mmCIF file of C-alpha atoms in Angstrom:
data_model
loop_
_atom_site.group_PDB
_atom_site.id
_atom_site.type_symbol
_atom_site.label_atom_id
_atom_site.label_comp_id
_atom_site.label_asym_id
_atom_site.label_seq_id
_atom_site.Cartn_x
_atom_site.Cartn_y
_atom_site.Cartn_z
ATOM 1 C CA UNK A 1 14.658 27.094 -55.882
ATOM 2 C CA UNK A 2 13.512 24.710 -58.641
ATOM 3 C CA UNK A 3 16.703 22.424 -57.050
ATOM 4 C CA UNK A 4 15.428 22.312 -53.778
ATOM 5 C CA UNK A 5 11.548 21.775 -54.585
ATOM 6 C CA UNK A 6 12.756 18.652 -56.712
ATOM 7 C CA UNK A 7 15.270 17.606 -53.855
ATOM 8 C CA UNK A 8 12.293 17.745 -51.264
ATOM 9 C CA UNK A 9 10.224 15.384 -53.831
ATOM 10 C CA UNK A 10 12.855 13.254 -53.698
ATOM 11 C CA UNK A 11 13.456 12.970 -50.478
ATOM 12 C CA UNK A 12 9.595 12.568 -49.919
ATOM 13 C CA UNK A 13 9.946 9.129 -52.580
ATOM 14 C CA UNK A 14 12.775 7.901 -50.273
ATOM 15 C CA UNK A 15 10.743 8.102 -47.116
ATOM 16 C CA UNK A 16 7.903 5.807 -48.760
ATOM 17 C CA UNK A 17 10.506 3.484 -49.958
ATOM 18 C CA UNK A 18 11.385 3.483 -46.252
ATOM 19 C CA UNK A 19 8.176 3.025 -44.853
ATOM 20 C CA UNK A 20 7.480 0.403 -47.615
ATOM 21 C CA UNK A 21 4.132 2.530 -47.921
ATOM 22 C CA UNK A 22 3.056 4.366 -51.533
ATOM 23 C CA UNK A 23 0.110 6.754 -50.006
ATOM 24 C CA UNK A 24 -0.496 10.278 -50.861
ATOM 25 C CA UNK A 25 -0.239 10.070 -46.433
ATOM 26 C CA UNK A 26 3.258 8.984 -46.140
ATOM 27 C CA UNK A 27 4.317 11.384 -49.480
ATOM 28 C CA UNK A 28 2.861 13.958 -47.929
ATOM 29 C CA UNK A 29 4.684 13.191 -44.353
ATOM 30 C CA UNK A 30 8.201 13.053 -46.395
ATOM 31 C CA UNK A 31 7.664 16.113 -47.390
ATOM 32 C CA UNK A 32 7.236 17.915 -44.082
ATOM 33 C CA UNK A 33 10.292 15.777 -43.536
ATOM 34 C CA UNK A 34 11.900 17.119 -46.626
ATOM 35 C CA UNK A 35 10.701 20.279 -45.371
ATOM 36 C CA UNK A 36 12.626 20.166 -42.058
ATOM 37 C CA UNK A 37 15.648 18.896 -43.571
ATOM 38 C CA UNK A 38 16.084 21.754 -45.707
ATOM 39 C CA UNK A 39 15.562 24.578 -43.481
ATOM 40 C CA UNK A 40 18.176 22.928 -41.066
ATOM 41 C CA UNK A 41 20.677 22.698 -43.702
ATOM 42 C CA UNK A 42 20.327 26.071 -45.253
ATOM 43 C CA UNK A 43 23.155 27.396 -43.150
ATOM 44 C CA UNK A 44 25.648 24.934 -44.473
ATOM 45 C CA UNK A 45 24.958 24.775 -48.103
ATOM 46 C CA UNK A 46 24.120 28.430 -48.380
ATOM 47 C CA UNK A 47 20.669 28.174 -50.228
ATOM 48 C CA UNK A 48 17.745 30.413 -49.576
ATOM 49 C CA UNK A 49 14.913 28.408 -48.222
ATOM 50 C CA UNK A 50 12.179 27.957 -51.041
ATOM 51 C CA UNK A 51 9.551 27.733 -48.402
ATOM 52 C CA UNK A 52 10.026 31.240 -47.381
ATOM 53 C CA UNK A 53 8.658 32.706 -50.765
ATOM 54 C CA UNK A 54 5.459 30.570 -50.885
ATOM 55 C CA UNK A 55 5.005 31.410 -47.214
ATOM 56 C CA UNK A 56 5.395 34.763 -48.989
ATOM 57 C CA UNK A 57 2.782 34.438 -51.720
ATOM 58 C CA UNK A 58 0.015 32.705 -49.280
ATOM 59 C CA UNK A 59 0.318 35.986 -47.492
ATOM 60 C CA UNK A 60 0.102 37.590 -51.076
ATOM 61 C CA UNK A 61 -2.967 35.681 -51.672
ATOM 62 C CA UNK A 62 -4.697 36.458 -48.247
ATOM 63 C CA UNK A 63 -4.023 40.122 -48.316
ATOM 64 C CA UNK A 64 -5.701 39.885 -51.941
ATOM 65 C CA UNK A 65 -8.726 38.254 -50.637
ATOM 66 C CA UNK A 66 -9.034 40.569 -47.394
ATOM 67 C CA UNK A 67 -8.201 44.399 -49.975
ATOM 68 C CA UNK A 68 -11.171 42.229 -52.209
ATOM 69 C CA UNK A 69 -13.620 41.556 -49.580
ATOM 70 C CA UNK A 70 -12.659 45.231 -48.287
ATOM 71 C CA UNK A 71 -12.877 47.048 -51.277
ATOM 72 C CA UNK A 72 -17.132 45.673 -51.892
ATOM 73 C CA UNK A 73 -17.934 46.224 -48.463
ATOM 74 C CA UNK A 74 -16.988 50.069 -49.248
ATOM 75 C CA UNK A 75 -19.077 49.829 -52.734
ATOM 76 C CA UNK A 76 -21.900 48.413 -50.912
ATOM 77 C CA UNK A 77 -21.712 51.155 -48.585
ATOM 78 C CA UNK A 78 -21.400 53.857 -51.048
ATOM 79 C CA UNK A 79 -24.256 52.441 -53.314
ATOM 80 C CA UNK A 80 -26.823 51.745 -50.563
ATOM 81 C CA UNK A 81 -25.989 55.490 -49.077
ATOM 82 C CA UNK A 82 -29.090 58.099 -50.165
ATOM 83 C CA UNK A 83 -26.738 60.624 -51.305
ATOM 84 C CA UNK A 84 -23.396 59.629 -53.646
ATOM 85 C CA UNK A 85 -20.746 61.450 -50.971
ATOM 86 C CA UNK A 86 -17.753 59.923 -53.376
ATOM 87 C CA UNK A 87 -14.875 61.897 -54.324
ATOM 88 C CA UNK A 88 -13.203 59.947 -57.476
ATOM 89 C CA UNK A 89 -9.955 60.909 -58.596
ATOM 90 C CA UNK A 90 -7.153 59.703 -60.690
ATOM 91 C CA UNK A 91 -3.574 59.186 -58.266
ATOM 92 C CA UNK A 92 -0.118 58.640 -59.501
ATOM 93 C CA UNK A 93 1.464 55.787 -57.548
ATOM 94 C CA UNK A 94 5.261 55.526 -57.773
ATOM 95 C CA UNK A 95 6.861 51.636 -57.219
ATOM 96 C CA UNK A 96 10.495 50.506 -56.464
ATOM 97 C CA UNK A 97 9.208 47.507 -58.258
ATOM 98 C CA UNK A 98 11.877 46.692 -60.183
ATOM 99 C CA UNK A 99 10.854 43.736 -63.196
ATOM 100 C CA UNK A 100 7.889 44.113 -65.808
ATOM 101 C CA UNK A 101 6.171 40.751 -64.213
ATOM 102 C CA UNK A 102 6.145 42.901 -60.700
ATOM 103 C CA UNK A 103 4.956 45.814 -61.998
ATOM 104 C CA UNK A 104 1.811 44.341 -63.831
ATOM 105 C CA UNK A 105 1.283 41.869 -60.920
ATOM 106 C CA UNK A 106 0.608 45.131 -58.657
ATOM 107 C CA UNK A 107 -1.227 46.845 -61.474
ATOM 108 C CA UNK A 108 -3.420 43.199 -61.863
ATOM 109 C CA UNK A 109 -3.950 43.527 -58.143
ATOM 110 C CA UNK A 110 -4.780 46.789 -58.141
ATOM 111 C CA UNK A 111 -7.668 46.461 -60.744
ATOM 112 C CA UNK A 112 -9.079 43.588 -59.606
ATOM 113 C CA UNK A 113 -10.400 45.576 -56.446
ATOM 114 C CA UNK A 114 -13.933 46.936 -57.251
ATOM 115 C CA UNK A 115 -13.366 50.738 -57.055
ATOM 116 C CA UNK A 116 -10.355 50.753 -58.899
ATOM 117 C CA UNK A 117 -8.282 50.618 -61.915
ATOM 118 C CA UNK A 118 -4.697 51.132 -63.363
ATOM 119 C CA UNK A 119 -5.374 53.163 -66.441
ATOM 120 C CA UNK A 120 -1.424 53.372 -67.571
ATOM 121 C CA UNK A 121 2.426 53.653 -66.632
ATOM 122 C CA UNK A 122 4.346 56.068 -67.157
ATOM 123 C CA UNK A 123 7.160 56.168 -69.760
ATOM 124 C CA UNK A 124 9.797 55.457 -67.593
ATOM 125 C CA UNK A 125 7.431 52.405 -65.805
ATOM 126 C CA UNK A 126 7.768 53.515 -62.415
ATOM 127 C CA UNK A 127 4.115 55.345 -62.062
ATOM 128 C CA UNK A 128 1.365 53.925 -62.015
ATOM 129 C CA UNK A 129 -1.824 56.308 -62.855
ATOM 130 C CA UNK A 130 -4.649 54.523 -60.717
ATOM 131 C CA UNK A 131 -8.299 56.130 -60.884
ATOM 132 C CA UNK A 132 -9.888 55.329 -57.895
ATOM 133 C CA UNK A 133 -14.031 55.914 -57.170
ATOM 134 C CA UNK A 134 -13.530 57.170 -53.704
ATOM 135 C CA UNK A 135 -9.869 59.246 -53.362
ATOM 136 C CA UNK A 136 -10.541 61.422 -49.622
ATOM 137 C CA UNK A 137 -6.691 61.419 -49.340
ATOM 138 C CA UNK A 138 -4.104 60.520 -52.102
ATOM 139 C CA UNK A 139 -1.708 60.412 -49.779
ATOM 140 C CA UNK A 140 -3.473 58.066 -47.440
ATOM 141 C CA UNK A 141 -4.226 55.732 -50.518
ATOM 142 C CA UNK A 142 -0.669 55.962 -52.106
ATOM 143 C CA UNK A 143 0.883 54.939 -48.461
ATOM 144 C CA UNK A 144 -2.319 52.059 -48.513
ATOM 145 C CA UNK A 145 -0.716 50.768 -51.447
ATOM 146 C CA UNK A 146 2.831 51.073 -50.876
ATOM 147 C CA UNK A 147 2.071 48.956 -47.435
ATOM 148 C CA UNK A 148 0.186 46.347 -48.679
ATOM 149 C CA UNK A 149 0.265 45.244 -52.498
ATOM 150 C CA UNK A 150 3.674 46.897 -53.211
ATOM 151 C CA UNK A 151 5.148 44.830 -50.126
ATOM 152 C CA UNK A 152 3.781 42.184 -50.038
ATOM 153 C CA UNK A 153 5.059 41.329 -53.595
ATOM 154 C CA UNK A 154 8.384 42.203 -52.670
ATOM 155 C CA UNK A 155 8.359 39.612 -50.021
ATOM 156 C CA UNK A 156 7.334 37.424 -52.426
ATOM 157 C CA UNK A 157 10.417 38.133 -54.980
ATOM 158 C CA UNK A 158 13.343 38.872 -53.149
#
């Protein structure tokens, strides 16, 4: 990946040599050039196209800011309401996250949404013990997470 970022710089100097132009404008247009070369010739040299994974983590970073924006719309909700109709709870959360840097990601994600909070692992590191201030259904929210953070950041590492 590193290979092919650097290659796309490259190839984003050589287009400003070419158009005898040094502005951030024509840098930025090699790249897109860059850009194109390299996803047409990722069937011949047999590369994974770098592009793909920070595709992958602006989706990871959207999703963040929509569960974030989500998540205090449902604590305004429950802290405006007359009567505190909340049902906390604490829910174990499996992951086939695989690495240590995957695993806290999620459990970094996780606790950065008001209303929730990754209290610990398990010993083997594949739980995640989540207390949550409004649990209905622990299914429902184990599924929620599974779908979203746990995906996403698979898309963003494989």
């Amino acid at each position: 990946m590193q290979f092919q970022i650097l290659l796309n710089i490259v190839i984003a100097l050589i287009w400003m040599l070419l158009q005898n132009s040094f502005t951030f404008v024509h840098f930025v247009f090699g790249y897109i050039v860059g850009l194109g070369m390299l996803f047409f010739l990722r069937r011949f040299l047999r590369f994974d196209f770098y592009f793909r994974r920070v595709y992958a983590f602006m989706k990871l970073l959207l999703l963040f800011a929509y569960k974030l924006v989500e998540a205090n719309w449902d604590l305004v909700k429950i802290i405006l309401r007359p009567k505190m109709d909340i049902t906390p709870g604490i829910i174990a959360v499996p992951t086939v996250l695989k690495t240590d840097w995957e695993k806290t990601l999620l459990a970094n994600l996780i606790s950065l949404t008001p209303g929730t909070l990754t209290m610990d692992f398990s010993e083997d590191g594949n739980t995640l013990f989540i207390h949550a201030i409004n649990v209905p259904d622990k299914e429902q929210a184990i599924r929620e997470i599974h779908e979203s953070f746990e995906k996403a950041i698979l898309e963003v590492t494989q």
